[in-house]
Coordinates of C-alpha atoms and ligand atoms in Angstrom, one line a residue:
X1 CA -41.2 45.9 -14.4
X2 CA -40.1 42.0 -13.9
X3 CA -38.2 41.2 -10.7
X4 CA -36.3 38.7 -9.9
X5 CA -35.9 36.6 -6.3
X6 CA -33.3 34.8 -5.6
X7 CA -34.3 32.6 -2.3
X8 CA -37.3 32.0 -1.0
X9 CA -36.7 31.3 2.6
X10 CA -38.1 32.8 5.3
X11 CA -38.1 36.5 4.5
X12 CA -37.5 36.1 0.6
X13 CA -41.2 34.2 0.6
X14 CA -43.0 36.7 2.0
X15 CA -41.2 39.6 -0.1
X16 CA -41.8 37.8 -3.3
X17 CA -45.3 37.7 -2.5
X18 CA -45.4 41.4 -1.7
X19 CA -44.1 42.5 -4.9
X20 CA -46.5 40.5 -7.1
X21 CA -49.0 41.6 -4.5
X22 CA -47.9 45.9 -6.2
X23 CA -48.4 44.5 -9.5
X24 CA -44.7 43.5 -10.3
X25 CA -43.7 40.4 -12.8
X26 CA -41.9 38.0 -10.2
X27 CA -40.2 34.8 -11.0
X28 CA -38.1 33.4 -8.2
X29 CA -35.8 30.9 -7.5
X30 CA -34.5 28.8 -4.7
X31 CA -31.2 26.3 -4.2
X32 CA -34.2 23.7 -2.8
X33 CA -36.4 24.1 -5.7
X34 CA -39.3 22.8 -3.8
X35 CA -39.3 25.5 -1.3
X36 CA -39.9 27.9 -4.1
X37 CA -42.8 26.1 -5.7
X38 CA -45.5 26.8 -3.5
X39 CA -44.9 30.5 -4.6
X40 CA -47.0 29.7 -8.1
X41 CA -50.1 30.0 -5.8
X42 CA -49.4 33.4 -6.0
X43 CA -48.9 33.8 -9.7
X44 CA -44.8 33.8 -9.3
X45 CA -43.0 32.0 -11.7
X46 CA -40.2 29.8 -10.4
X47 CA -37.5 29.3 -12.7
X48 CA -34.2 27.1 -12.2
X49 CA -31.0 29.0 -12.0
X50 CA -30.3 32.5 -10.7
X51 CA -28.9 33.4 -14.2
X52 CA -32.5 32.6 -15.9
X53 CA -33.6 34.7 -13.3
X54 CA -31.7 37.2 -14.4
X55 CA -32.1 37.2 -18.1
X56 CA -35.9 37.4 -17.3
X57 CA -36.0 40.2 -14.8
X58 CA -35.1 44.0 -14.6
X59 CA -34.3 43.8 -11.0
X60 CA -32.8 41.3 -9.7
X61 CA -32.9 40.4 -5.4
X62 CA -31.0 38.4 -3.7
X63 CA -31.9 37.3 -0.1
X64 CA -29.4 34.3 0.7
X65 CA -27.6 34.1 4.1
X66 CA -24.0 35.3 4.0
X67 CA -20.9 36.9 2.0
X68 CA -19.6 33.2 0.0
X69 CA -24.0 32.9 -0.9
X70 CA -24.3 35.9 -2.0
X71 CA -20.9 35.7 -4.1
X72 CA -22.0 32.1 -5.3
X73 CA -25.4 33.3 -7.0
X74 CA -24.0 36.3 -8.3
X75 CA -20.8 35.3 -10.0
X76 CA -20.7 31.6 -9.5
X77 CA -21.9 28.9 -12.5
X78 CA -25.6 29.9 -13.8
X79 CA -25.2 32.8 -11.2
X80 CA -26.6 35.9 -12.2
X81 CA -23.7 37.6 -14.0
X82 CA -24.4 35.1 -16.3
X83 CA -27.4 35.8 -17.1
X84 CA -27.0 40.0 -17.0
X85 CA -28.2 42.3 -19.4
X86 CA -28.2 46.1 -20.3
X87 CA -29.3 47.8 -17.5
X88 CA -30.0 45.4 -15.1
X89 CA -30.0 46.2 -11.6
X90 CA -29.2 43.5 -8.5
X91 CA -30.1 44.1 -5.2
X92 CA -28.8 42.3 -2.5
X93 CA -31.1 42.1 0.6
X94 CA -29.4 39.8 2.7
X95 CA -27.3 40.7 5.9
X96 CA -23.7 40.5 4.5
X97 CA -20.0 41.8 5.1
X98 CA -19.9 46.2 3.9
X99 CA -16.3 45.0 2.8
X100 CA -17.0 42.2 0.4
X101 CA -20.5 44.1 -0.7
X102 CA -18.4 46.6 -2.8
X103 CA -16.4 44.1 -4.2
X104 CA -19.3 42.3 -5.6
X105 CA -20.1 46.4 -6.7
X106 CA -17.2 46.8 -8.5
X107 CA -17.0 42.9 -9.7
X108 CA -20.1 43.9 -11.5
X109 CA -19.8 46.8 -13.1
X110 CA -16.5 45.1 -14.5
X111 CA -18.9 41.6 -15.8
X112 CA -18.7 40.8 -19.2
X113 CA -22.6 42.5 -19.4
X114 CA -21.9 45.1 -16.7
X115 CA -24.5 45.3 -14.2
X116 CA -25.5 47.8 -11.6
X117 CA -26.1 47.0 -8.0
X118 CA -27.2 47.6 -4.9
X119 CA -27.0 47.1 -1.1
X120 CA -30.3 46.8 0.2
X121 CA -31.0 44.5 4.1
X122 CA -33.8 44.8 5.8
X123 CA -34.6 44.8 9.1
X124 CA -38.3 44.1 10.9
X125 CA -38.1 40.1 10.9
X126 CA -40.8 37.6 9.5
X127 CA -43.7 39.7 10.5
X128 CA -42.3 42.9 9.1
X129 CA -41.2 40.7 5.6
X130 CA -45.0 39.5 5.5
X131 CA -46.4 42.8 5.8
X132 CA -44.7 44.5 3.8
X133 CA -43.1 46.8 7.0
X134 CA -39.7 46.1 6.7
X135 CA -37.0 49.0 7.7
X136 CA -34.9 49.4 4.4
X137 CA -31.3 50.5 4.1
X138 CA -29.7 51.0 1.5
X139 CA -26.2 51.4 -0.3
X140 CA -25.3 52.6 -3.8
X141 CA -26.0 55.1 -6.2
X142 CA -28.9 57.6 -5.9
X143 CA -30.3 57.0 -9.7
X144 CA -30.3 53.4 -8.5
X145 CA -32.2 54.1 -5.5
X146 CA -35.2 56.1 -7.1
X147 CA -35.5 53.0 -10.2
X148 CA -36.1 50.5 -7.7
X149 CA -37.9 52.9 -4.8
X150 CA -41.6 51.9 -6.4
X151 CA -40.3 47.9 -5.2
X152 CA -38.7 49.2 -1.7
X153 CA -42.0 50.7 -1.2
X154 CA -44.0 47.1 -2.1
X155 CA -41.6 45.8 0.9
X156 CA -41.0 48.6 3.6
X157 CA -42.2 51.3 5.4
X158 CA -39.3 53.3 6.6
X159 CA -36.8 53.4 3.7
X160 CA -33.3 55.5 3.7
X161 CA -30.6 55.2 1.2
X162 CA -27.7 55.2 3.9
X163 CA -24.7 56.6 1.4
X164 CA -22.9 54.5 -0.7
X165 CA -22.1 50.7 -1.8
X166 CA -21.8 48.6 1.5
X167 CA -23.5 52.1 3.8
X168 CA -26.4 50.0 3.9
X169 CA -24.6 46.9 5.0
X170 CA -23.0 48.8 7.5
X171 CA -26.0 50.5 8.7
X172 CA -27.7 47.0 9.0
X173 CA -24.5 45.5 11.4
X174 CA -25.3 48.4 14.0
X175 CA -29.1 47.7 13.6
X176 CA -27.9 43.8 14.7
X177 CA -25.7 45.0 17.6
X178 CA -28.8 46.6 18.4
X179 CA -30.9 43.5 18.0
X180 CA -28.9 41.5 19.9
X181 CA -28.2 43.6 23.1
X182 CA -32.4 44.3 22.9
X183 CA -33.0 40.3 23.3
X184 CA -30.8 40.0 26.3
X185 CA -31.8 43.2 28.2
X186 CA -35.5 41.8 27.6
X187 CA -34.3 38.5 29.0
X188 CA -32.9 39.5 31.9
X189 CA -35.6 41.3 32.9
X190 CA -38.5 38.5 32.3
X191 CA -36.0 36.2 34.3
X192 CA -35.7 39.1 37.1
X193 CA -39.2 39.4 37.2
X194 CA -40.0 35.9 37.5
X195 CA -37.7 35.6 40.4
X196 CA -39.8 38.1 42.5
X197 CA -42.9 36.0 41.5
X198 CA -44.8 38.9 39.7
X199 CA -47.1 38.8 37.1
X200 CA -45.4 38.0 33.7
X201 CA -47.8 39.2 31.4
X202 CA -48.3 42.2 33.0
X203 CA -44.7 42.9 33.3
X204 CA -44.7 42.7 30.1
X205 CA -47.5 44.8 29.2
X206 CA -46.5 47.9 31.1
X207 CA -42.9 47.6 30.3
X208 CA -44.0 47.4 26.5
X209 CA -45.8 51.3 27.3
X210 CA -42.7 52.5 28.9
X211 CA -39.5 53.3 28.5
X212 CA -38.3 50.2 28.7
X213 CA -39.8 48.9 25.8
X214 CA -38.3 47.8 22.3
X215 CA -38.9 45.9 19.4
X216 CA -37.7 42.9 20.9
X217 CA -40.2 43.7 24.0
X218 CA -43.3 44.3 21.4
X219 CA -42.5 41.5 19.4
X220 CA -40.2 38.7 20.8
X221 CA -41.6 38.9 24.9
X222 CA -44.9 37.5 23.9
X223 CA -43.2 34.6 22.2
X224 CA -40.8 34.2 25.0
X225 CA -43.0 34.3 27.6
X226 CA -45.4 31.5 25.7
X227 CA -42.0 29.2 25.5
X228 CA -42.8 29.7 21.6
X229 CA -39.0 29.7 20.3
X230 CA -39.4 28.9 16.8
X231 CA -37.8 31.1 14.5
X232 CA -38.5 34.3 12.7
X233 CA -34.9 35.0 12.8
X234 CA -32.5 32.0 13.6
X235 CA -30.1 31.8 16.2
X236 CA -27.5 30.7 13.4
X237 CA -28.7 33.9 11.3
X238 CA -28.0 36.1 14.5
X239 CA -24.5 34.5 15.1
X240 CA -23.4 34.9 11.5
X241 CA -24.1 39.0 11.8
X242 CA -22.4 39.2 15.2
X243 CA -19.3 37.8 13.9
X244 CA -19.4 40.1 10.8
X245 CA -19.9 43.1 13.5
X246 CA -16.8 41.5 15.8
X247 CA -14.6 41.3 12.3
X248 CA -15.1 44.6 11.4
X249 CA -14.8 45.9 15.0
X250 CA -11.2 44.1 15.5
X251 CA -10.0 45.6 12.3
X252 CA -10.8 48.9 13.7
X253 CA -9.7 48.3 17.2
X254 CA -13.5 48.9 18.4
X255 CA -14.1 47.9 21.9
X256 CA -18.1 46.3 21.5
X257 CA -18.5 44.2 24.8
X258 CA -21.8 43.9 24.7
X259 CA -21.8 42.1 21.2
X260 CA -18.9 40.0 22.9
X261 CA -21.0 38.8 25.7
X262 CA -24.4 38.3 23.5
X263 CA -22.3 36.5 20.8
X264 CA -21.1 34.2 23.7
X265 CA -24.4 33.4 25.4
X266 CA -25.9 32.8 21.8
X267 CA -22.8 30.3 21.7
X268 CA -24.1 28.3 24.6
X269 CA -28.1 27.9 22.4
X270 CA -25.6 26.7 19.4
X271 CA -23.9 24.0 21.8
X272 CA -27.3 22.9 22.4
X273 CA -28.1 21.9 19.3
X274 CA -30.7 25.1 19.2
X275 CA -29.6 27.4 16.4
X276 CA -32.2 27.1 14.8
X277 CA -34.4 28.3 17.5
X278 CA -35.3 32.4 16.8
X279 CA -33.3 34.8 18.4
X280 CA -35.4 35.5 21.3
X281 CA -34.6 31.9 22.4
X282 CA -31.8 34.0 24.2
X283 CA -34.4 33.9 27.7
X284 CA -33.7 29.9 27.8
X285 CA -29.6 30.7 28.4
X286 CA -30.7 33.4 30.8
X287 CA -33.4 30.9 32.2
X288 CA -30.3 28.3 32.7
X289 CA -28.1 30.5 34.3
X290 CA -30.0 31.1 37.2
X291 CA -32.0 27.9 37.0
X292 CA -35.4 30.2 36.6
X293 CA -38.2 29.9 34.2
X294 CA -40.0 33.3 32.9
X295 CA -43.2 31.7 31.5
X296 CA -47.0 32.1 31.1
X297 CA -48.3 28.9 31.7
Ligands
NAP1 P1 -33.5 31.3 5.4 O1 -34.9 31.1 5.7 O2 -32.5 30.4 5.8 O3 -33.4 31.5 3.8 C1 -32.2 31.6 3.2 C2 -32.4 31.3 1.7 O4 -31.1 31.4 1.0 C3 -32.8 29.8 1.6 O5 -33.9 29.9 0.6 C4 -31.6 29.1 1.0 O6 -31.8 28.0 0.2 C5 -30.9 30.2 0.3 N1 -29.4 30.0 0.2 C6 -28.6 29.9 1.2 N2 -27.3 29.8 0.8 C7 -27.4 29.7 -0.5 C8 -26.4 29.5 -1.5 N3 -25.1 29.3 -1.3 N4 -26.8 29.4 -2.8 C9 -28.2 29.6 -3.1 N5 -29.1 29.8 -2.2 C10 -28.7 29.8 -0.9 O7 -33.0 32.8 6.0 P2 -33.9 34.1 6.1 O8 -34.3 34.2 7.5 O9 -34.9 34.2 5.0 O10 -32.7 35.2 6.0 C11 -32.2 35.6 4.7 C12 -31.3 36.8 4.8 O11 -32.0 37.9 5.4 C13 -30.1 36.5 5.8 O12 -29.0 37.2 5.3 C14 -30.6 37.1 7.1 O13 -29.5 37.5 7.9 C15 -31.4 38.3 6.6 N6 -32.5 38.7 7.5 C16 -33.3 37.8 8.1 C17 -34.3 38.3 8.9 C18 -35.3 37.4 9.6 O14 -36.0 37.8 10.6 N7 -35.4 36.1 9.3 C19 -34.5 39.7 9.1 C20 -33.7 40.5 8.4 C21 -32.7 40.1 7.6 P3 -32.3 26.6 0.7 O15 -33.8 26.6 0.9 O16 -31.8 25.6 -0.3 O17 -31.6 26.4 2.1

């Protein structure tokens, strides 16, 4: 089976690799066509335009940024209804609005060569992207979700087809609120603890056993706590999903203050010219606030 990748960024990369890794054909493509170059090393082809992508491949993923990219290298010019063919199937992996996601659904199946799609983000960051851990969720059609499980399974570990077009979208927007509120709760503890001038690393060790722990305490409070704030997820990325969340959640007249409050302190990292700075670089506005720093030196 061929599949196709459409950006090769940080987690699209590592997931092309993956799938030629299980055997698959891969060709990929990237806007910045020299970002996808290096990814011949591994016996990918890199082609020009999503919709060569697309005439080449059975699957087709797409791992962009937000709603208008994912919209653009679909249905735009050379986009990848262009380029569709009997039977092909496009996945989009990115983290993008449930609303617009079954518009592109229906915007498909209604394409000159009708093509099936479907929802597919991912959560489990760089690391989980490189080895092939990611959590998988995923919207659309059950016949659709058992063609392309043997790829899910080249990518993830903990794979669930959510419901329908846009479930897995959905699903992924309450993974983020989750995210989110994680990074700050981990903050403000490593700043707390700092303040009582206790042993960071081991605060973090036993809090990482107990039931305080998280992903963001496994993962991010190493990087934290070594001042290492470059990005496996940026800043900018994170701030993109909350606003999809706080959309969504206005609509419906949902009361979400946490995501209110974490959306506003990742404000203050984007004044400061840091949004490109991971997630986790959350500590240094909880660092600020109380004029504290929660390092290992
Ligand atoms: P990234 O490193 O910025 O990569 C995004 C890729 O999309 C780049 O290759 C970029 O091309 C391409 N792109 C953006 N806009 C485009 C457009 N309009 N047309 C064509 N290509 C476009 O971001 P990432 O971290 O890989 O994230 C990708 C998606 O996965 C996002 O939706 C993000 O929210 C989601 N996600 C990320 C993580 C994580 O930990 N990083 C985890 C789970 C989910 P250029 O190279 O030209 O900029």
């Amino acid at each position: 089976m061929s599949v196709g990748f459409i950006g090769t960024g940080i987690m699209g990369a590592p997931m092309a690799r993956n799938a030629r890794k299980a055997g698959f054909d891969v060709i990929a493509t990237n806007r910045t066509l020299a970002r996808a170059e290096p990814l011949r090393q591994d016996g990918i082809q890199v082609a020009k335009t999503p919709r060569e992508v697309a005439q080449r491949s059975d699957i087709v993923v797409t791992m962009v940024v937000d709603s208008p990219d994912v919209e653009a290298v679909l249905f735009g010019p050379d986009g990848v209804a262009a380029g569709a063919h009997d039977g092909m199937l496009a996945i989009d992996m990115s983290t993008i609005s449930p609303k617009r996601t079954k518009e592109f659904a229906e915007r498909a199946a209604k394409n000159r060569a009708p093509f099936r799609t479907l929802d597919a983000p991912v959560s489990g960051g760089e690391i989980g992207a490189i080895e092939a851990r990611l959590s998988i969720m995923i919207g659309g059609d059950a016949a659709d979700v058992e063609r392309a499980m043997p790829l899910f399974q080249a990518l993830g570990k903990t794979i669930v087809h959510v419901g329908d077009h846009g479930a897995g979208q959905a699903c992924k927007l309450a993974n983020q609120i989750a995210v989110a509120l994680n990074n700050l709760g981990v903050s403000e503890a490593l700043v707390f603890a700092a303040s009582q001038g206790i042993d960071l690393e081991k605060v973090r060790q036993v809090i990482a056993g107990g039931a305080g722990s998280s992903w963001a305490m496994q993962n991010y409070a190493p990087k934290m706590l070594a001042g290492d704030f470059r990005p496996g997820f940026m800043v900018d990325l994170q701030q993109k999903d909350l606003r999809l969340v706080m959309g969504d959640a206005d609509e419906a007249r949902l009361s979400l203050p946490g995501v209110a409050l974490a959306h506003h302190l990742y404000n203050a990292l984007q004044a400061n010219g840091e949004g490109r700075d991971g997630n986790h670089a959350l500590l240094k506005v909880i660092e600020r606030l109380s004029h504290i720093e929660a390092r290992v030196k």
